[in-house]
Tab-separated table of N, CA and C in Angstrom:
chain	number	residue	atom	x	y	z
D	1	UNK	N	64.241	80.910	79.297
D	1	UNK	CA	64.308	82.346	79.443
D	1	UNK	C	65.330	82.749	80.492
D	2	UNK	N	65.432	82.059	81.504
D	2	UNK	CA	66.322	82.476	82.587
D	2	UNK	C	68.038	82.360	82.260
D	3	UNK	N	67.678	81.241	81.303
D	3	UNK	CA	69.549	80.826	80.944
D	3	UNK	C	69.905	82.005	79.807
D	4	UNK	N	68.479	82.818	79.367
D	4	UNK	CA	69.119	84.155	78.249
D	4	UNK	C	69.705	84.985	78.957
D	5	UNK	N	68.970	84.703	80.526
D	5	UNK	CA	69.176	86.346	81.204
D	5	UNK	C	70.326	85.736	81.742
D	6	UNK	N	70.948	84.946	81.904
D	6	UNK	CA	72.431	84.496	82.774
D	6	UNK	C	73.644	85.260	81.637
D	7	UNK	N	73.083	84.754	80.396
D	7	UNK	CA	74.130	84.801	79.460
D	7	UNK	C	74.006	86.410	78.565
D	8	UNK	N	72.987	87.478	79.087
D	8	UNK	CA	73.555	88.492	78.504
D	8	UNK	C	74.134	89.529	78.932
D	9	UNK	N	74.664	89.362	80.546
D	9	UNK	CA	75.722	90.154	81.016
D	9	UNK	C	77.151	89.989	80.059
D	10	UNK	N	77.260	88.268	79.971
D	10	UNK	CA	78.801	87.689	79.110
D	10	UNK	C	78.694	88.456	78.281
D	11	UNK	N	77.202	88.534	77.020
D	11	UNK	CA	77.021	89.344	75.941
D	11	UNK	C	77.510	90.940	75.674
D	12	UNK	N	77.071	91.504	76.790
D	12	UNK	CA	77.451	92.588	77.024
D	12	UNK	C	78.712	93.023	77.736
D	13	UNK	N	79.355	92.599	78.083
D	13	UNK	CA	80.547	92.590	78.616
D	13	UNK	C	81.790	92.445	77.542
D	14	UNK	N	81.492	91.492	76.330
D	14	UNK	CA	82.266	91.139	75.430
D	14	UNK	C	81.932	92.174	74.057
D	15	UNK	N	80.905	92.807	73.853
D	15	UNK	CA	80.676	94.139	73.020
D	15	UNK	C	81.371	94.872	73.868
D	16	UNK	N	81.550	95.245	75.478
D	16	UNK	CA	82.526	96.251	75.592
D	16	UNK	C	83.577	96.512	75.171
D	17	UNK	N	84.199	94.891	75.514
D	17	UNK	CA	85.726	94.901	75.480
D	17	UNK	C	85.933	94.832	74.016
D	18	UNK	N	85.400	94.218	73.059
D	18	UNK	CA	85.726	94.484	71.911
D	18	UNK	C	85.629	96.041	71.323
D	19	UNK	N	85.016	96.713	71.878
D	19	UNK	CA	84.689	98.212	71.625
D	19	UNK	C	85.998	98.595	72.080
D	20	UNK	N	86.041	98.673	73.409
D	20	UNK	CA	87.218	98.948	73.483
D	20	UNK	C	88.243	98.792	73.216
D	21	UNK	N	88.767	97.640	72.684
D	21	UNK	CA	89.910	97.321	71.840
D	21	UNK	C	89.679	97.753	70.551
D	22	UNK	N	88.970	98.325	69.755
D	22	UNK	CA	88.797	98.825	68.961
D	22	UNK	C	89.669	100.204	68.913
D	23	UNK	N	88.646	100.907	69.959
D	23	UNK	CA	89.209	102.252	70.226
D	23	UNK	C	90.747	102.446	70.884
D	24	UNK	N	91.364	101.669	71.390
D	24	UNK	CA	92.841	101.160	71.664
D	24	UNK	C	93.992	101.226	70.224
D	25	UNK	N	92.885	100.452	69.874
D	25	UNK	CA	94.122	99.993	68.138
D	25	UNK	C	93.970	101.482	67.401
D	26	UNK	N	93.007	102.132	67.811
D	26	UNK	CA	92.686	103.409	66.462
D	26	UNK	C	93.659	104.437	67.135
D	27	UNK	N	93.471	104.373	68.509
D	27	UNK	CA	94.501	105.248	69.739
D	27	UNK	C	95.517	105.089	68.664
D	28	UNK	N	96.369	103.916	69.000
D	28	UNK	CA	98.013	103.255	68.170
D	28	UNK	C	98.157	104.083	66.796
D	29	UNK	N	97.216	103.523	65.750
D	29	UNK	CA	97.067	103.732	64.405
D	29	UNK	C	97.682	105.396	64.315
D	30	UNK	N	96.545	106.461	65.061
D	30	UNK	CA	96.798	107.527	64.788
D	30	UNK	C	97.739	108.362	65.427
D	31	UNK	N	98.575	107.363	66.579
D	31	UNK	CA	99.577	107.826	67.159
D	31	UNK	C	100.981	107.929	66.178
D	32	UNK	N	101.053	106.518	65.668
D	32	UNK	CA	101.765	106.330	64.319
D	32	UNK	C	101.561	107.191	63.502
D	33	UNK	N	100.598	107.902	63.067
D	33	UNK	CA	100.609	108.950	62.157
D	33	UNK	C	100.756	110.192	62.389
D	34	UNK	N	100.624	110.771	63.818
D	34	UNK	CA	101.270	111.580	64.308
D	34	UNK	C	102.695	111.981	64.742
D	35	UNK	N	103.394	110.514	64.881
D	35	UNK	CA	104.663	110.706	65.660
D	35	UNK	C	105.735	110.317	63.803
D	36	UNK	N	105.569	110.191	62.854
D	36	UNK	CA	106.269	109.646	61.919
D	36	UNK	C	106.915	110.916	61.945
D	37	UNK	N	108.748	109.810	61.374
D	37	UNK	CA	109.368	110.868	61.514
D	37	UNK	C	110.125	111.570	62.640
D	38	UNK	N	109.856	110.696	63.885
D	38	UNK	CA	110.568	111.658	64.982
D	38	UNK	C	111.546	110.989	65.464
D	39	UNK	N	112.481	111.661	66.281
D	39	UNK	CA	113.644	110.910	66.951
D	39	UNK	C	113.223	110.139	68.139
D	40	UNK	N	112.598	110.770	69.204
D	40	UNK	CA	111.814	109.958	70.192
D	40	UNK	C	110.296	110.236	70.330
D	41	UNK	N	109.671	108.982	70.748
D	41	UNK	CA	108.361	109.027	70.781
D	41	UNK	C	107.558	108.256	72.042
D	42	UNK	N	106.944	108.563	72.731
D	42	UNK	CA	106.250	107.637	73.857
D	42	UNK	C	104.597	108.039	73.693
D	43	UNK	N	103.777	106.600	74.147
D	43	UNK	CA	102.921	106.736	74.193
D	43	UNK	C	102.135	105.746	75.615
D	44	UNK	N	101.749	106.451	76.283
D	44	UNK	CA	101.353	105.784	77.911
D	44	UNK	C	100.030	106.910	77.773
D	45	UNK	N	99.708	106.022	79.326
D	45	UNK	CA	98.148	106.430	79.713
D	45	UNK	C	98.051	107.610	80.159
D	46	UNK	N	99.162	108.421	80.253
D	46	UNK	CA	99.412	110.211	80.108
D	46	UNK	C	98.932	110.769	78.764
D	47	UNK	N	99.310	110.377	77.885
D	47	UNK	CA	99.480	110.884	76.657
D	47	UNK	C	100.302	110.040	75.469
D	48	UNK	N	100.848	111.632	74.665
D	48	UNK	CA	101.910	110.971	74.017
D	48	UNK	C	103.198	112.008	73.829
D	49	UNK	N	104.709	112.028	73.176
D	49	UNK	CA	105.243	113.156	73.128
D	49	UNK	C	105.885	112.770	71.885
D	50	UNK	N	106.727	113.545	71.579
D	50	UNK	CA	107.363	113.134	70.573
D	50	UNK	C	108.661	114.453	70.572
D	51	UNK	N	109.896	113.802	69.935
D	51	UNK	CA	110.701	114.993	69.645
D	51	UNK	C	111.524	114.800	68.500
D	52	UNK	N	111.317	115.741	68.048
D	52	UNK	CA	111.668	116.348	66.091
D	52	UNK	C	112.005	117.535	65.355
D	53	UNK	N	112.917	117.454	65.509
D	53	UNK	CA	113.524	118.039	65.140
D	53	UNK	C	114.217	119.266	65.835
D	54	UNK	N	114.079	118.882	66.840
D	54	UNK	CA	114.921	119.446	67.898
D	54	UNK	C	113.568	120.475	68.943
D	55	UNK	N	112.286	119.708	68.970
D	55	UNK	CA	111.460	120.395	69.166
D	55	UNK	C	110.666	119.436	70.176
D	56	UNK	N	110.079	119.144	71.624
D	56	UNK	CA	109.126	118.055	72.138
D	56	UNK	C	108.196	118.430	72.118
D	57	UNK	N	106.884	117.847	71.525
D	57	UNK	CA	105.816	118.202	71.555
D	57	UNK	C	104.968	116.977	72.295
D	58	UNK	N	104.094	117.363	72.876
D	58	UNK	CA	103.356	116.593	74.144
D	58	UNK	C	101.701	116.914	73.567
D	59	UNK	N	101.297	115.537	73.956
D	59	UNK	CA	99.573	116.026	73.202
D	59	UNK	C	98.719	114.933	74.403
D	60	UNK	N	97.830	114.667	74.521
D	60	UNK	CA	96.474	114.083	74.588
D	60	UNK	C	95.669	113.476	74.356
D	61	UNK	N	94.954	112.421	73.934
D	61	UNK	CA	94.405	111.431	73.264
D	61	UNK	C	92.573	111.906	73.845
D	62	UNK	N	91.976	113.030	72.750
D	62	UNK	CA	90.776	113.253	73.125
D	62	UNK	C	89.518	113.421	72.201
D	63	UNK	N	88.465	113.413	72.611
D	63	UNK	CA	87.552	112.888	71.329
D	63	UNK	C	88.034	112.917	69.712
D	64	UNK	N	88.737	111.706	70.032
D	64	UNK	CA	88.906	110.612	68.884
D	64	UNK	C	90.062	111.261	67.548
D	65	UNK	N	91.370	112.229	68.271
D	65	UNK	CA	92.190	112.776	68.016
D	65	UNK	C	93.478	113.219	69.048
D	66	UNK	N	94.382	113.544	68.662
D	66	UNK	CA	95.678	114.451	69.045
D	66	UNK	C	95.529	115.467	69.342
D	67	UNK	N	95.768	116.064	70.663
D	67	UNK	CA	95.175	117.495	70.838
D	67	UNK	C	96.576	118.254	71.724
D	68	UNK	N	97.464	118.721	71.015
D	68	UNK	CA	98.657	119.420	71.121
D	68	UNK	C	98.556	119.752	73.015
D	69	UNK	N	99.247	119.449	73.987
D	69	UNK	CA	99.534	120.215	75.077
D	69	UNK	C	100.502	121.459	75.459
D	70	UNK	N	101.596	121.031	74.233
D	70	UNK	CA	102.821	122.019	74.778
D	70	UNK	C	103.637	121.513	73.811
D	71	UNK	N	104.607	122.401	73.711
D	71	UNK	CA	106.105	122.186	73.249
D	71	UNK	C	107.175	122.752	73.612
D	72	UNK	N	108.301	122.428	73.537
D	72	UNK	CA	109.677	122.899	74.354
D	72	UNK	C	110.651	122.912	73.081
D	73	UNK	N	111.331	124.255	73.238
D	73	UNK	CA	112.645	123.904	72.418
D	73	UNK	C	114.088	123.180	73.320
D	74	UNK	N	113.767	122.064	72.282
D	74	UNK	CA	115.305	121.363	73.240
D	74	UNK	C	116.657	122.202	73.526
D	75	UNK	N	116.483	123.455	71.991
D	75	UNK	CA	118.186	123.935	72.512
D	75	UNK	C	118.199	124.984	73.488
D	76	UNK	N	117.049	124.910	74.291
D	76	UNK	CA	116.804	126.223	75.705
D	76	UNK	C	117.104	125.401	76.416
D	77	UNK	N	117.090	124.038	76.650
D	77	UNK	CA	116.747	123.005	77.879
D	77	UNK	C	117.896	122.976	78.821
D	78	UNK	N	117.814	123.582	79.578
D	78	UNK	CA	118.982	123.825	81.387
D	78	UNK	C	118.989	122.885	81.956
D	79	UNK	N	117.517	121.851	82.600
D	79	UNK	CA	117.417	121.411	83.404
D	79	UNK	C	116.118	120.072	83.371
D	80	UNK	N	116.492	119.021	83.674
D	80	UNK	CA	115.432	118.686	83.631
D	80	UNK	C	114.965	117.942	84.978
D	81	UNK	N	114.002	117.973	85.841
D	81	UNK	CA	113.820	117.609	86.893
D	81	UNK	C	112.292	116.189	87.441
D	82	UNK	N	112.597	115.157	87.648
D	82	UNK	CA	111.282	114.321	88.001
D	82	UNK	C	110.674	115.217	89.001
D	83	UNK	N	109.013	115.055	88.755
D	83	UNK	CA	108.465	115.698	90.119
D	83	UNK	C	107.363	114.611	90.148
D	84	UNK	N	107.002	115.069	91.046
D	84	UNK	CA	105.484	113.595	91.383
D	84	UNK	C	104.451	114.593	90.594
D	85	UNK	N	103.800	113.337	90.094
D	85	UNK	CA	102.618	113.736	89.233
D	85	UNK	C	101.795	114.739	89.628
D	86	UNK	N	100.671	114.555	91.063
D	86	UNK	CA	100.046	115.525	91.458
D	86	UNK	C	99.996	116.068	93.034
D	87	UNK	N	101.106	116.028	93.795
D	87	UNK	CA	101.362	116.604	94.905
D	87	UNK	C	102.635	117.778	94.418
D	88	UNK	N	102.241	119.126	93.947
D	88	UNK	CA	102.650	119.975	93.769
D	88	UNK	C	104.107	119.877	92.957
D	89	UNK	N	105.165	120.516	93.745
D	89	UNK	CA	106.505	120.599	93.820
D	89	UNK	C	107.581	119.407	94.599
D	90	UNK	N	106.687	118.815	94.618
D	90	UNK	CA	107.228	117.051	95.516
D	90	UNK	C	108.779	116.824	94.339
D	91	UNK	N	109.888	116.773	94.641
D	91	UNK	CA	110.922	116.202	93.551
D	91	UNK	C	110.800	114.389	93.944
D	92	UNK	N	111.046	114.030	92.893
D	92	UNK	CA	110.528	112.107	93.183
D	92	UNK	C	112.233	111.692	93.353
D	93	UNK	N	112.565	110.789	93.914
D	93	UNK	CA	113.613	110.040	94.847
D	93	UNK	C	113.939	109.263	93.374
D	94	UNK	N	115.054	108.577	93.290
D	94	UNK	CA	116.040	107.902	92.235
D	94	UNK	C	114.990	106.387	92.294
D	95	UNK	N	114.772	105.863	93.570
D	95	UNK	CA	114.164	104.630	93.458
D	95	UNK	C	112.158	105.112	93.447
D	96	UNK	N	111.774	106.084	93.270
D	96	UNK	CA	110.645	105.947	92.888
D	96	UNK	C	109.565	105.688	92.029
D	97	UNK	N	108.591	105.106	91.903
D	97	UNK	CA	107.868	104.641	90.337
D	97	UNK	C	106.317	104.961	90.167
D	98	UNK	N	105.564	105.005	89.454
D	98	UNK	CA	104.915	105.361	89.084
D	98	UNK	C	104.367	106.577	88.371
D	99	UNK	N	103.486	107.305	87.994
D	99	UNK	CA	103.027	108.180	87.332
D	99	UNK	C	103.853	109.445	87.823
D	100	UNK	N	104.548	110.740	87.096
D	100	UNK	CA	105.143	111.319	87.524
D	100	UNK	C	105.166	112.243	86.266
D	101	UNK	N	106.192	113.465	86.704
D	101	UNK	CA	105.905	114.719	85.283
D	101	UNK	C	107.533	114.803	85.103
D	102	UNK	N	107.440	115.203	83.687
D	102	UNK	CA	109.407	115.787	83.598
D	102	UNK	C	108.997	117.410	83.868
D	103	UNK	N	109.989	117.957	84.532
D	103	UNK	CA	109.706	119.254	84.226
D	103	UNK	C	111.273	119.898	83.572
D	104	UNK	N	110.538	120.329	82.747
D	104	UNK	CA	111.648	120.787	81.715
D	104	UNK	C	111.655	122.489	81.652
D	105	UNK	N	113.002	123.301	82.235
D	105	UNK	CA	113.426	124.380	82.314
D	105	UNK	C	114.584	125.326	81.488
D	106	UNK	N	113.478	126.021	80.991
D	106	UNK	CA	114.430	126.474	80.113
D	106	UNK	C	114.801	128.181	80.564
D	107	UNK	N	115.574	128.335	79.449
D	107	UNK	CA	116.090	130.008	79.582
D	107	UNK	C	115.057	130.665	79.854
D	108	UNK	N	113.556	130.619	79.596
D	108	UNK	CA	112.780	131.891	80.363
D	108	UNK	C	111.644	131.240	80.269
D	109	UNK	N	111.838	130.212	80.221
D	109	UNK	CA	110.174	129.132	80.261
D	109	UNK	C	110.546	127.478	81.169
D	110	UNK	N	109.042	127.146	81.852
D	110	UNK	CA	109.091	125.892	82.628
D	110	UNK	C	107.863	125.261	82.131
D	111	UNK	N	108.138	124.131	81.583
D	111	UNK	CA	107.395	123.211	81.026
D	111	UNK	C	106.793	121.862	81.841
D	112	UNK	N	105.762	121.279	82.173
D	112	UNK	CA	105.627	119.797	82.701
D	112	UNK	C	104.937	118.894	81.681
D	113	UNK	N	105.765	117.737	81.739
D	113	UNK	CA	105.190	116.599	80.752
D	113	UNK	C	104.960	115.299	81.361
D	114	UNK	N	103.928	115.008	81.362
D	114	UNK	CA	103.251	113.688	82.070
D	114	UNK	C	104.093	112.465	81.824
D	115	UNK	N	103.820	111.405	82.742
D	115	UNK	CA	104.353	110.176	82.448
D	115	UNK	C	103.438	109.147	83.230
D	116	UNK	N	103.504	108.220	82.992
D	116	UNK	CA	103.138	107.055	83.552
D	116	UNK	C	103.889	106.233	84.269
D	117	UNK	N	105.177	105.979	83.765
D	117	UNK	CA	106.486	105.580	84.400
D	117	UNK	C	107.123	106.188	84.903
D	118	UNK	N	107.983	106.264	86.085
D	118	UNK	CA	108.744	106.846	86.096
D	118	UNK	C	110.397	106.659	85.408
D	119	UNK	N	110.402	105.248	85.230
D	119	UNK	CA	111.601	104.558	84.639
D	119	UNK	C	111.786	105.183	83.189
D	120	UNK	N	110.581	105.407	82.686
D	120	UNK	CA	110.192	105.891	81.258
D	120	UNK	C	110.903	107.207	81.072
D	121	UNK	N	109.732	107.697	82.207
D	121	UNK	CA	110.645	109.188	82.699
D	121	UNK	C	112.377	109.679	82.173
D	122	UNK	N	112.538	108.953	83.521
D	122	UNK	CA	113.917	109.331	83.705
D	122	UNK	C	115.132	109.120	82.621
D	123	UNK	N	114.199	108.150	81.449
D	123	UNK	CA	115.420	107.650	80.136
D	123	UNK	C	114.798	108.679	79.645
D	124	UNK	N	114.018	109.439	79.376
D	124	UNK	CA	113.405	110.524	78.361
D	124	UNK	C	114.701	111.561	78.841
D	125	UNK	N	114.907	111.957	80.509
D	125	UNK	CA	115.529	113.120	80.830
D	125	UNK	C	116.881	113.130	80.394
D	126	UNK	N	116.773	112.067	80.453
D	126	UNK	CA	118.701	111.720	80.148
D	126	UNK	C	118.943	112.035	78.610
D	127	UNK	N	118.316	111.442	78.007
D	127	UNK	CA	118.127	111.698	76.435
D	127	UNK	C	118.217	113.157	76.009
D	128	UNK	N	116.888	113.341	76.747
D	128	UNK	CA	116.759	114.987	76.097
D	128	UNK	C	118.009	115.736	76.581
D	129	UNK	N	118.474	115.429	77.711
D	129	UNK	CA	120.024	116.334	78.261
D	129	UNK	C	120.955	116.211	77.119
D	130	UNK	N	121.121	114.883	77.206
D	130	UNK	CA	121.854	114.401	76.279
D	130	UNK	C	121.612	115.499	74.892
D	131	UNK	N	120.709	115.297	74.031
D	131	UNK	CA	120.414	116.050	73.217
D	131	UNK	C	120.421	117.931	73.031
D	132	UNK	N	120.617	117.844	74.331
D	132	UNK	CA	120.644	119.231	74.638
D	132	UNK	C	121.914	120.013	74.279
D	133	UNK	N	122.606	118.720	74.982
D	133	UNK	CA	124.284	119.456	74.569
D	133	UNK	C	125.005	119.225	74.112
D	134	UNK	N	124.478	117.979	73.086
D	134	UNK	CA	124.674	117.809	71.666
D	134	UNK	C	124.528	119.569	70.326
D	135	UNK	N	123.322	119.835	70.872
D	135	UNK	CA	122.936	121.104	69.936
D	135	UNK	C	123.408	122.292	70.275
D	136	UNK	N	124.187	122.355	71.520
D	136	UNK	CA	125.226	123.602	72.054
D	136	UNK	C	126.567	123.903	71.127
């Protein structure tokens, strides 16, 4: 009896993680079916975004769906700036990393989009610039 009770923490510990990898792969699955079709796409422990058609749309991963945050039209896009994730108006330094927001400024609107990376980040900003004045 005592060697059951040793061995059903392992038991239970390994229904988690398989649960959870479950719910991981279904995350993926329906990210793929959301993002088909787009020019760029990321998916981190922020969220996810995607941009298509000349449009970024940013969503959420919440009971057991895609739940739209925002969207930006790329051909407004002026500016795009790293800021630190959650100390306000902080602008983040060239060598900084971790979790951080793009903030994206346009002709009469300011947008923030989560990240996890900042490396991630900063190839998204370049891109979308890039793209920006491509469509000028």
């Amino acid at each position: 009896m005592s060697h059951g009770l040793l061995w059903f923490p392992l038991l239970l510990a390994f229904v988690l993680l398989a649960a959870l990898g479950w719910l991981e792969r279904r995350r993926q699955s329906l990210f793929r079916t959301w993002a088909e079709g787009a020019e760029l796409v990321k998916l981190d422990g922020c969220g996810g975004a995607q941009l298509k058609d000349g449009r970024l749309v940013w969503c959420r991963f919440e009971a057991g769906k895609f739940q739209d945050q925002g969207d930006f039209d790329v051909c407004r896009l002026e500016l795009v700036e790293l800021m630190a994730l959650a100390s306000g108006d902080a602008p983040l330094t060239v060598e900084s990393q971790g979790p951080c927001r793009l903030r994206l400024v346009g002709t009469d609107l300011q947008m923030d989009v989560p990240f996890s990376d900042a490396d991630q980040a900063r190839s998204w900003g370049d891109q979308l610039m890039a793209r920006a004045r491509c469509d000028l």
